[in-house]
Amino acid sequence: MSNPKQLRYSKEHEWLSAAEDGVSTVGITEHAANALGDVVYVQLPEVGETVTAGETCGELESTKSVSDLYSPVTGEVVAANQDVVDDPALVNSAPFEGGWLFKVRVAEEPGDLLSADEYTDFAS
């Protein structure tokens, strides 16, 4: 498992990019995607919706199970990735690229996000 060093990670297995103009991208980790199995349905928060760090904001359904999607930060959703709604397999095939889930204008970031190395240790 290779977790990109420039990202930060939550203990719920979401990743967060560094903010550009106050906006960060959120996705699930390769570890989570592998644990879920083949993702067949994705429900994302809507643009304009406020998400809260550590709270459920969507859902991922796979051939194995249904899993809640948690927001790693508090803020307003500014984009949802329609590509993963149309083709949920992107979450498995490209979790750190085309399989991103939503973009959020960060209002508050919790202090417990992990570095790539910390997340690798946590997930193993």
mmCIF file of N, CA and C in Angstrom:
data_model
loop_
_atom_site.group_PDB
_atom_site.id
_atom_site.type_symbol
_atom_site.label_atom_id
_atom_site.label_comp_id
_atom_site.label_asym_id
_atom_site.label_seq_id
_atom_site.Cartn_x
_atom_site.Cartn_y
_atom_site.Cartn_z
ATOM 1 N N MET A 1 0.863 -1.183 0.000
ATOM 2 C CA MET A 1 0.000 0.000 0.000
ATOM 3 C C MET A 1 0.898 1.231 0.000
ATOM 4 N N SER A 2 0.647 2.131 -0.914
ATOM 5 C CA SER A 2 1.446 3.338 -1.023
ATOM 6 C C SER A 2 0.542 4.552 -0.844
ATOM 7 N N ASN A 3 0.707 5.238 0.284
ATOM 8 C CA ASN A 3 -0.107 6.419 0.566
ATOM 9 C C ASN A 3 0.675 7.667 0.186
ATOM 10 N N PRO A 4 0.133 8.484 -0.718
ATOM 11 C CA PRO A 4 0.842 9.694 -1.120
ATOM 12 C C PRO A 4 1.222 10.568 0.081
ATOM 13 N N LYS A 5 2.476 10.984 0.118
ATOM 14 C CA LYS A 5 3.029 11.741 1.250
ATOM 15 C C LYS A 5 2.400 13.118 1.406
ATOM 16 N N GLN A 6 1.915 13.720 0.299
ATOM 17 C CA GLN A 6 1.388 15.088 0.372
ATOM 18 C C GLN A 6 -0.029 15.150 0.958
ATOM 19 N N LEU A 7 -0.665 13.998 1.156
ATOM 20 C CA LEU A 7 -2.028 13.968 1.689
ATOM 21 C C LEU A 7 -2.011 13.757 3.193
ATOM 22 N N ARG A 8 -3.147 14.084 3.826
ATOM 23 C CA ARG A 8 -3.359 13.756 5.232
ATOM 24 C C ARG A 8 -4.514 12.779 5.302
ATOM 25 N N TYR A 9 -4.598 12.026 6.393
ATOM 26 C CA TYR A 9 -5.511 10.890 6.467
ATOM 27 C C TYR A 9 -6.291 10.891 7.774
ATOM 28 N N SER A 10 -7.537 10.400 7.695
ATOM 29 C CA SER A 10 -8.351 10.270 8.902
ATOM 30 C C SER A 10 -8.344 8.805 9.351
ATOM 31 N N LYS A 11 -8.709 8.587 10.592
ATOM 32 C CA LYS A 11 -8.791 7.224 11.108
ATOM 33 C C LYS A 11 -10.023 6.499 10.577
ATOM 34 N N GLU A 12 -10.884 7.208 9.856
ATOM 35 C CA GLU A 12 -12.023 6.586 9.177
ATOM 36 C C GLU A 12 -11.653 6.213 7.744
ATOM 37 N N HIS A 13 -10.373 6.385 7.365
ATOM 38 C CA HIS A 13 -9.815 5.960 6.076
ATOM 39 C C HIS A 13 -10.163 6.890 4.910
ATOM 40 N N GLU A 14 -10.354 8.176 5.205
ATOM 41 C CA GLU A 14 -10.475 9.174 4.142
ATOM 42 C C GLU A 14 -9.151 9.917 4.022
ATOM 43 N N TRP A 15 -8.885 10.436 2.827
ATOM 44 C CA TRP A 15 -7.709 11.284 2.638
ATOM 45 C C TRP A 15 -8.163 12.697 2.315
ATOM 46 N N LEU A 16 -7.256 13.640 2.555
ATOM 47 C CA LEU A 16 -7.521 15.063 2.364
ATOM 48 C C LEU A 16 -6.298 15.703 1.727
ATOM 49 N N SER A 17 -6.531 16.424 0.630
ATOM 50 C CA SER A 17 -5.423 17.136 -0.013
ATOM 51 C C SER A 17 -5.153 18.442 0.724
ATOM 52 N N ALA A 18 -3.985 19.001 0.490
ATOM 53 C CA ALA A 18 -3.687 20.336 1.004
ATOM 54 C C ALA A 18 -4.644 21.323 0.348
ATOM 55 N N ALA A 19 -5.046 22.326 1.096
ATOM 56 C CA ALA A 19 -6.009 23.305 0.583
ATOM 57 C C ALA A 19 -5.367 24.204 -0.468
ATOM 58 N N GLU A 20 -6.096 24.416 -1.549
ATOM 59 C CA GLU A 20 -5.728 25.393 -2.571
ATOM 60 C C GLU A 20 -6.848 26.414 -2.588
ATOM 61 N N ASP A 21 -6.524 27.663 -2.249
ATOM 62 C CA ASP A 21 -7.538 28.720 -2.122
ATOM 63 C C ASP A 21 -8.640 28.323 -1.150
ATOM 64 N N GLY A 22 -8.246 27.595 -0.094
ATOM 65 C CA GLY A 22 -9.200 27.198 0.936
ATOM 66 C C GLY A 22 -10.006 25.948 0.639
ATOM 67 N N VAL A 23 -9.764 25.321 -0.525
ATOM 68 C CA VAL A 23 -10.535 24.145 -0.937
ATOM 69 C C VAL A 23 -9.631 22.906 -0.944
ATOM 70 N N SER A 24 -10.109 21.838 -0.294
ATOM 71 C CA SER A 24 -9.398 20.557 -0.275
ATOM 72 C C SER A 24 -10.241 19.491 -0.947
ATOM 73 N N THR A 25 -9.567 18.476 -1.472
ATOM 74 C CA THR A 25 -10.227 17.334 -2.093
ATOM 75 C C THR A 25 -10.238 16.183 -1.093
ATOM 76 N N VAL A 26 -11.336 15.417 -1.096
ATOM 77 C CA VAL A 26 -11.517 14.290 -0.186
ATOM 78 C C VAL A 26 -11.754 13.018 -0.996
ATOM 79 N N GLY A 27 -11.173 11.926 -0.528
ATOM 80 C CA GLY A 27 -11.411 10.612 -1.125
ATOM 81 C C GLY A 27 -11.228 9.546 -0.061
ATOM 82 N N ILE A 28 -11.371 8.291 -0.460
ATOM 83 C CA ILE A 28 -11.061 7.213 0.482
ATOM 84 C C ILE A 28 -9.723 6.602 0.093
ATOM 85 N N THR A 29 -9.078 6.010 1.057
ATOM 86 C CA THR A 29 -7.742 5.459 0.844
ATOM 87 C C THR A 29 -7.790 4.151 0.057
ATOM 88 N N GLU A 30 -6.647 3.790 -0.473
ATOM 89 C CA GLU A 30 -6.514 2.516 -1.175
ATOM 90 C C GLU A 30 -6.824 1.356 -0.219
ATOM 91 N N HIS A 31 -6.382 1.486 1.023
ATOM 92 C CA HIS A 31 -6.670 0.470 2.047
ATOM 93 C C HIS A 31 -8.180 0.275 2.185
ATOM 94 N N ALA A 32 -8.931 1.372 2.302
ATOM 95 C CA ALA A 32 -10.389 1.295 2.441
ATOM 96 C C ALA A 32 -11.029 0.727 1.180
ATOM 97 N N ALA A 33 -10.568 1.162 0.020
ATOM 98 C CA ALA A 33 -11.127 0.673 -1.243
ATOM 99 C C ALA A 33 -10.920 -0.836 -1.368
ATOM 100 N N ASN A 34 -9.741 -1.319 -0.986
ATOM 101 C CA ASN A 34 -9.463 -2.758 -1.040
ATOM 102 C C ASN A 34 -10.328 -3.525 -0.042
ATOM 103 N N ALA A 35 -10.507 -2.966 1.143
ATOM 104 C CA ALA A 35 -11.320 -3.620 2.171
ATOM 105 C C ALA A 35 -12.792 -3.693 1.751
ATOM 106 N N LEU A 36 -13.264 -2.659 1.064
ATOM 107 C CA LEU A 36 -14.655 -2.642 0.614
ATOM 108 C C LEU A 36 -14.921 -3.675 -0.475
ATOM 109 N N GLY A 37 -13.954 -3.893 -1.326
ATOM 110 C CA GLY A 37 -14.192 -4.722 -2.509
ATOM 111 C C GLY A 37 -14.713 -3.840 -3.632
ATOM 112 N N ASP A 38 -15.320 -4.436 -4.622
ATOM 113 C CA ASP A 38 -15.778 -3.706 -5.801
ATOM 114 C C ASP A 38 -16.922 -2.753 -5.438
ATOM 115 N N VAL A 39 -16.645 -1.441 -5.539
ATOM 116 C CA VAL A 39 -17.662 -0.436 -5.228
ATOM 117 C C VAL A 39 -18.645 -0.355 -6.397
ATOM 118 N N VAL A 40 -19.941 -0.452 -6.058
ATOM 119 C CA VAL A 40 -20.982 -0.467 -7.090
ATOM 120 C C VAL A 40 -21.940 0.720 -6.998
ATOM 121 N N TYR A 41 -21.879 1.470 -5.890
ATOM 122 C CA TYR A 41 -22.774 2.619 -5.711
ATOM 123 C C TYR A 41 -22.094 3.632 -4.800
ATOM 124 N N VAL A 42 -22.201 4.910 -5.169
ATOM 125 C CA VAL A 42 -21.617 5.990 -4.377
ATOM 126 C C VAL A 42 -22.665 7.073 -4.180
ATOM 127 N N GLN A 43 -22.877 7.465 -2.919
ATOM 128 C CA GLN A 43 -23.748 8.607 -2.602
ATOM 129 C C GLN A 43 -22.851 9.668 -1.965
ATOM 130 N N LEU A 44 -22.785 10.833 -2.579
ATOM 131 C CA LEU A 44 -21.914 11.913 -2.124
ATOM 132 C C LEU A 44 -22.730 13.067 -1.556
ATOM 133 N N PRO A 45 -22.095 13.899 -0.723
ATOM 134 C CA PRO A 45 -22.800 15.101 -0.268
ATOM 135 C C PRO A 45 -23.037 16.034 -1.458
ATOM 136 N N GLU A 46 -24.084 16.842 -1.359
ATOM 137 C CA GLU A 46 -24.432 17.749 -2.450
ATOM 138 C C GLU A 46 -23.669 19.059 -2.338
ATOM 139 N N VAL A 47 -23.434 19.678 -3.482
ATOM 140 C CA VAL A 47 -22.801 21.001 -3.517
ATOM 141 C C VAL A 47 -23.657 21.960 -2.694
ATOM 142 N N GLY A 48 -23.002 22.739 -1.838
ATOM 143 C CA GLY A 48 -23.692 23.682 -0.975
ATOM 144 C C GLY A 48 -23.974 23.128 0.410
ATOM 145 N N GLU A 49 -23.903 21.810 0.553
ATOM 146 C CA GLU A 49 -24.136 21.164 1.845
ATOM 147 C C GLU A 49 -22.943 21.414 2.774
ATOM 148 N N THR A 50 -23.210 21.563 4.056
ATOM 149 C CA THR A 50 -22.152 21.682 5.048
ATOM 150 C C THR A 50 -21.871 20.309 5.622
ATOM 151 N N VAL A 51 -20.595 19.936 5.630
ATOM 152 C CA VAL A 51 -20.168 18.677 6.227
ATOM 153 C C VAL A 51 -19.396 18.986 7.501
ATOM 154 N N THR A 52 -19.416 18.048 8.434
ATOM 155 C CA THR A 52 -18.761 18.232 9.728
ATOM 156 C C THR A 52 -17.738 17.128 9.938
ATOM 157 N N ALA A 53 -16.560 17.502 10.383
ATOM 158 C CA ALA A 53 -15.481 16.540 10.617
ATOM 159 C C ALA A 53 -15.954 15.399 11.499
ATOM 160 N N GLY A 54 -15.695 14.172 11.040
ATOM 161 C CA GLY A 54 -16.035 12.982 11.805
ATOM 162 C C GLY A 54 -17.466 12.514 11.678
ATOM 163 N N GLU A 55 -18.281 13.251 10.920
ATOM 164 C CA GLU A 55 -19.688 12.864 10.769
ATOM 165 C C GLU A 55 -19.948 12.304 9.370
ATOM 166 N N THR A 56 -20.959 11.460 9.282
ATOM 167 C CA THR A 56 -21.344 10.832 8.017
ATOM 168 C C THR A 56 -21.807 11.886 7.015
ATOM 169 N N CYS A 57 -21.338 11.735 5.765
ATOM 170 C CA CYS A 57 -21.752 12.688 4.729
ATOM 171 C C CYS A 57 -22.096 11.988 3.417
ATOM 172 N N GLY A 58 -22.065 10.668 3.408
ATOM 173 C CA GLY A 58 -22.369 9.920 2.207
ATOM 174 C C GLY A 58 -22.271 8.439 2.477
ATOM 175 N N GLU A 59 -22.247 7.665 1.381
ATOM 176 C CA GLU A 59 -22.262 6.214 1.521
ATOM 177 C C GLU A 59 -21.569 5.569 0.328
ATOM 178 N N LEU A 60 -20.881 4.476 0.588
ATOM 179 C CA LEU A 60 -20.263 3.667 -0.456
ATOM 180 C C LEU A 60 -20.812 2.253 -0.309
ATOM 181 N N GLU A 61 -21.310 1.702 -1.407
ATOM 182 C CA GLU A 61 -21.836 0.343 -1.383
ATOM 183 C C GLU A 61 -20.974 -0.512 -2.293
ATOM 184 N N SER A 62 -20.586 -1.665 -1.774
ATOM 185 C CA SER A 62 -19.769 -2.574 -2.572
ATOM 186 C C SER A 62 -20.455 -3.925 -2.653
ATOM 187 N N THR A 63 -19.827 -4.845 -3.357
ATOM 188 C CA THR A 63 -20.366 -6.192 -3.455
ATOM 189 C C THR A 63 -20.289 -6.902 -2.108
ATOM 190 N N LYS A 64 -19.461 -6.381 -1.185
ATOM 191 C CA LYS A 64 -19.303 -6.989 0.137
ATOM 192 C C LYS A 64 -20.174 -6.339 1.209
ATOM 193 N N SER A 65 -20.291 -5.003 1.177
ATOM 194 C CA SER A 65 -20.964 -4.310 2.277
ATOM 195 C C SER A 65 -21.318 -2.880 1.900
ATOM 196 N N VAL A 66 -21.963 -2.208 2.849
ATOM 197 C CA VAL A 66 -22.255 -0.779 2.730
ATOM 198 C C VAL A 66 -21.431 -0.085 3.801
ATOM 199 N N SER A 67 -20.788 1.021 3.431
ATOM 200 C CA SER A 67 -19.942 1.745 4.374
ATOM 201 C C SER A 67 -20.295 3.230 4.347
ATOM 202 N N ASP A 68 -20.348 3.828 5.525
ATOM 203 C CA ASP A 68 -20.565 5.271 5.607
ATOM 204 C C ASP A 68 -19.316 5.999 5.145
ATOM 205 N N LEU A 69 -19.522 7.160 4.555
ATOM 206 C CA LEU A 69 -18.445 8.070 4.182
ATOM 207 C C LEU A 69 -18.431 9.179 5.229
ATOM 208 N N TYR A 70 -17.268 9.430 5.809
ATOM 209 C CA TYR A 70 -17.125 10.455 6.837
ATOM 210 C C TYR A 70 -16.306 11.615 6.285
ATOM 211 N N SER A 71 -16.661 12.815 6.690
ATOM 212 C CA SER A 71 -15.877 13.975 6.283
ATOM 213 C C SER A 71 -14.692 14.132 7.229
ATOM 214 N N PRO A 72 -13.482 14.325 6.692
ATOM 215 C CA PRO A 72 -12.326 14.543 7.558
ATOM 216 C C PRO A 72 -12.224 15.979 8.079
ATOM 217 N N VAL A 73 -13.030 16.887 7.520
ATOM 218 C CA VAL A 73 -12.993 18.305 7.904
ATOM 219 C C VAL A 73 -14.407 18.872 7.945
ATOM 220 N N THR A 74 -14.526 20.053 8.514
ATOM 221 C CA THR A 74 -15.782 20.794 8.511
ATOM 222 C C THR A 74 -15.703 21.866 7.433
ATOM 223 N N GLY A 75 -16.777 21.994 6.658
ATOM 224 C CA GLY A 75 -16.801 23.016 5.619
ATOM 225 C C GLY A 75 -17.953 22.827 4.663
ATOM 226 N N GLU A 76 -17.936 23.615 3.598
ATOM 227 C CA GLU A 76 -18.995 23.587 2.594
ATOM 228 C C GLU A 76 -18.535 22.830 1.356
ATOM 229 N N VAL A 77 -19.343 21.897 0.895
ATOM 230 C CA VAL A 77 -19.038 21.127 -0.300
ATOM 231 C C VAL A 77 -19.161 22.053 -1.514
ATOM 232 N N VAL A 78 -18.090 22.104 -2.317
ATOM 233 C CA VAL A 78 -18.095 22.968 -3.501
ATOM 234 C C VAL A 78 -18.110 22.166 -4.805
ATOM 235 N N ALA A 79 -17.863 20.854 -4.713
ATOM 236 C CA ALA A 79 -17.917 19.995 -5.897
ATOM 237 C C ALA A 79 -18.076 18.555 -5.441
ATOM 238 N N ALA A 80 -18.826 17.785 -6.226
ATOM 239 C CA ALA A 80 -18.953 16.346 -6.025
ATOM 240 C C ALA A 80 -18.534 15.683 -7.335
ATOM 241 N N ASN A 81 -17.809 14.587 -7.238
ATOM 242 C CA ASN A 81 -17.266 13.938 -8.428
ATOM 243 C C ASN A 81 -18.334 13.075 -9.102
ATOM 244 N N GLN A 82 -18.978 13.637 -10.110
ATOM 245 C CA GLN A 82 -20.027 12.916 -10.837
ATOM 246 C C GLN A 82 -19.465 11.685 -11.532
ATOM 247 N N ASP A 83 -18.177 11.705 -11.869
ATOM 248 C CA ASP A 83 -17.566 10.549 -12.533
ATOM 249 C C ASP A 83 -17.655 9.291 -11.671
ATOM 250 N N VAL A 84 -17.464 9.423 -10.335
ATOM 251 C CA VAL A 84 -17.547 8.234 -9.478
ATOM 252 C C VAL A 84 -18.994 7.810 -9.239
ATOM 253 N N VAL A 85 -19.924 8.745 -9.333
ATOM 254 C CA VAL A 85 -21.340 8.379 -9.241
ATOM 255 C C VAL A 85 -21.713 7.553 -10.476
ATOM 256 N N ASP A 86 -21.248 8.001 -11.648
ATOM 257 C CA ASP A 86 -21.533 7.305 -12.904
ATOM 258 C C ASP A 86 -20.758 5.997 -13.039
ATOM 259 N N ASP A 87 -19.527 5.956 -12.496
ATOM 260 C CA ASP A 87 -18.649 4.788 -12.600
ATOM 261 C C ASP A 87 -17.982 4.539 -11.247
ATOM 262 N N PRO A 88 -18.711 3.924 -10.291
ATOM 263 C CA PRO A 88 -18.184 3.728 -8.941
ATOM 264 C C PRO A 88 -16.874 2.943 -8.877
ATOM 265 N N ALA A 89 -16.563 2.168 -9.904
ATOM 266 C CA ALA A 89 -15.321 1.386 -9.912
ATOM 267 C C ALA A 89 -14.078 2.274 -9.864
ATOM 268 N N LEU A 90 -14.218 3.559 -10.199
ATOM 269 C CA LEU A 90 -13.079 4.488 -10.100
ATOM 270 C C LEU A 90 -12.549 4.577 -8.673
ATOM 271 N N VAL A 91 -13.422 4.378 -7.691
ATOM 272 C CA VAL A 91 -12.993 4.417 -6.293
ATOM 273 C C VAL A 91 -11.959 3.325 -6.044
ATOM 274 N N ASN A 92 -12.129 2.163 -6.693
ATOM 275 C CA ASN A 92 -11.188 1.059 -6.547
ATOM 276 C C ASN A 92 -9.964 1.224 -7.442
ATOM 277 N N SER A 93 -10.174 1.619 -8.678
ATOM 278 C CA SER A 93 -9.074 1.647 -9.639
ATOM 279 C C SER A 93 -8.162 2.861 -9.493
ATOM 280 N N ALA A 94 -8.682 3.970 -8.982
ATOM 281 C CA ALA A 94 -7.872 5.195 -8.877
ATOM 282 C C ALA A 94 -8.265 6.002 -7.642
ATOM 283 N N PRO A 95 -8.117 5.422 -6.425
ATOM 284 C CA PRO A 95 -8.608 6.106 -5.232
ATOM 285 C C PRO A 95 -7.958 7.466 -4.963
ATOM 286 N N PHE A 96 -6.727 7.656 -5.441
ATOM 287 C CA PHE A 96 -6.031 8.919 -5.190
ATOM 288 C C PHE A 96 -6.043 9.862 -6.403
ATOM 289 N N GLU A 97 -6.627 9.433 -7.501
ATOM 290 C CA GLU A 97 -6.665 10.271 -8.706
ATOM 291 C C GLU A 97 -8.128 10.517 -9.098
ATOM 292 N N GLY A 98 -8.590 9.843 -10.144
ATOM 293 C CA GLY A 98 -9.947 10.049 -10.655
ATOM 294 C C GLY A 98 -11.051 9.583 -9.726
ATOM 295 N N GLY A 99 -10.696 8.803 -8.700
ATOM 296 C CA GLY A 99 -11.684 8.299 -7.762
ATOM 297 C C GLY A 99 -11.920 9.188 -6.551
ATOM 298 N N TRP A 100 -11.462 10.447 -6.619
ATOM 299 C CA TRP A 100 -11.748 11.394 -5.519
ATOM 300 C C TRP A 100 -13.263 11.538 -5.391
ATOM 301 N N LEU A 101 -13.724 11.980 -4.219
ATOM 302 C CA LEU A 101 -15.162 11.993 -3.964
ATOM 303 C C LEU A 101 -15.786 13.382 -3.976
ATOM 304 N N PHE A 102 -15.234 14.320 -3.200
ATOM 305 C CA PHE A 102 -15.794 15.666 -3.195
ATOM 306 C C PHE A 102 -14.732 16.682 -2.801
ATOM 307 N N LYS A 103 -15.037 17.948 -3.093
ATOM 308 C CA LYS A 103 -14.162 19.063 -2.717
ATOM 309 C C LYS A 103 -14.909 19.910 -1.702
ATOM 310 N N VAL A 104 -14.176 20.399 -0.720
ATOM 311 C CA VAL A 104 -14.796 21.130 0.379
ATOM 312 C C VAL A 104 -13.995 22.396 0.688
ATOM 313 N N ARG A 105 -14.727 23.504 0.875
ATOM 314 C CA ARG A 105 -14.103 24.741 1.349
ATOM 315 C C ARG A 105 -13.971 24.581 2.860
ATOM 316 N N VAL A 106 -12.745 24.406 3.307
ATOM 317 C CA VAL A 106 -12.473 24.041 4.696
ATOM 318 C C VAL A 106 -12.706 25.215 5.639
ATOM 319 N N ALA A 107 -13.595 24.998 6.608
ATOM 320 C CA ALA A 107 -13.852 25.989 7.652
ATOM 321 C C ALA A 107 -13.064 25.634 8.907
ATOM 322 N N GLU A 108 -12.933 24.328 9.148
ATOM 323 C CA GLU A 108 -12.217 23.868 10.339
ATOM 324 C C GLU A 108 -11.626 22.493 10.064
ATOM 325 N N GLU A 109 -10.355 22.357 10.416
ATOM 326 C CA GLU A 109 -9.664 21.091 10.220
ATOM 327 C C GLU A 109 -9.273 20.533 11.580
ATOM 328 N N PRO A 110 -9.645 19.289 11.868
ATOM 329 C CA PRO A 110 -9.291 18.724 13.169
ATOM 330 C C PRO A 110 -7.782 18.510 13.283
ATOM 331 N N GLY A 111 -7.313 18.470 14.487
ATOM 332 C CA GLY A 111 -5.880 18.300 14.719
ATOM 333 C C GLY A 111 -5.421 16.860 14.701
ATOM 334 N N ASP A 112 -6.339 15.911 14.494
ATOM 335 C CA ASP A 112 -5.954 14.505 14.585
ATOM 336 C C ASP A 112 -5.759 13.820 13.234
ATOM 337 N N LEU A 113 -5.622 14.585 12.143
ATOM 338 C CA LEU A 113 -5.338 13.974 10.851
ATOM 339 C C LEU A 113 -3.917 13.419 10.870
ATOM 340 N N LEU A 114 -3.720 12.326 10.158
ATOM 341 C CA LEU A 114 -2.455 11.601 10.184
ATOM 342 C C LEU A 114 -1.618 11.894 8.938
ATOM 343 N N SER A 115 -0.307 11.813 9.101
ATOM 344 C CA SER A 115 0.594 11.864 7.947
ATOM 345 C C SER A 115 0.500 10.519 7.227
ATOM 346 N N ALA A 116 1.107 10.413 6.051
ATOM 347 C CA ALA A 116 1.093 9.158 5.294
ATOM 348 C C ALA A 116 1.726 8.032 6.104
ATOM 349 N N ASP A 117 2.854 8.294 6.736
ATOM 350 C CA ASP A 117 3.521 7.261 7.531
ATOM 351 C C ASP A 117 2.687 6.860 8.745
ATOM 352 N N GLU A 118 2.075 7.840 9.404
ATOM 353 C CA GLU A 118 1.220 7.540 10.563
ATOM 354 C C GLU A 118 0.009 6.707 10.125
ATOM 355 N N TYR A 119 -0.570 7.062 8.983
ATOM 356 C CA TYR A 119 -1.725 6.316 8.502
ATOM 357 C C TYR A 119 -1.326 4.883 8.134
ATOM 358 N N THR A 120 -0.191 4.723 7.478
ATOM 359 C CA THR A 120 0.276 3.375 7.115
ATOM 360 C C THR A 120 0.414 2.518 8.366
ATOM 361 N N ASP A 121 1.008 3.078 9.426
ATOM 362 C CA ASP A 121 1.131 2.341 10.691
ATOM 363 C C ASP A 121 -0.244 2.037 11.277
ATOM 364 N N PHE A 122 -1.143 3.004 11.232
ATOM 365 C CA PHE A 122 -2.496 2.846 11.776
ATOM 366 C C PHE A 122 -3.253 1.752 11.038
ATOM 367 N N ALA A 123 -3.161 1.730 9.717
ATOM 368 C CA ALA A 123 -3.945 0.819 8.895
ATOM 369 C C ALA A 123 -3.384 -0.606 8.869
ATOM 370 N N SER A 124 -2.151 -0.762 9.317
ATOM 371 C CA SER A 124 -1.575 -2.121 9.254
ATOM 372 C C SER A 124 -1.808 -2.921 10.508
#
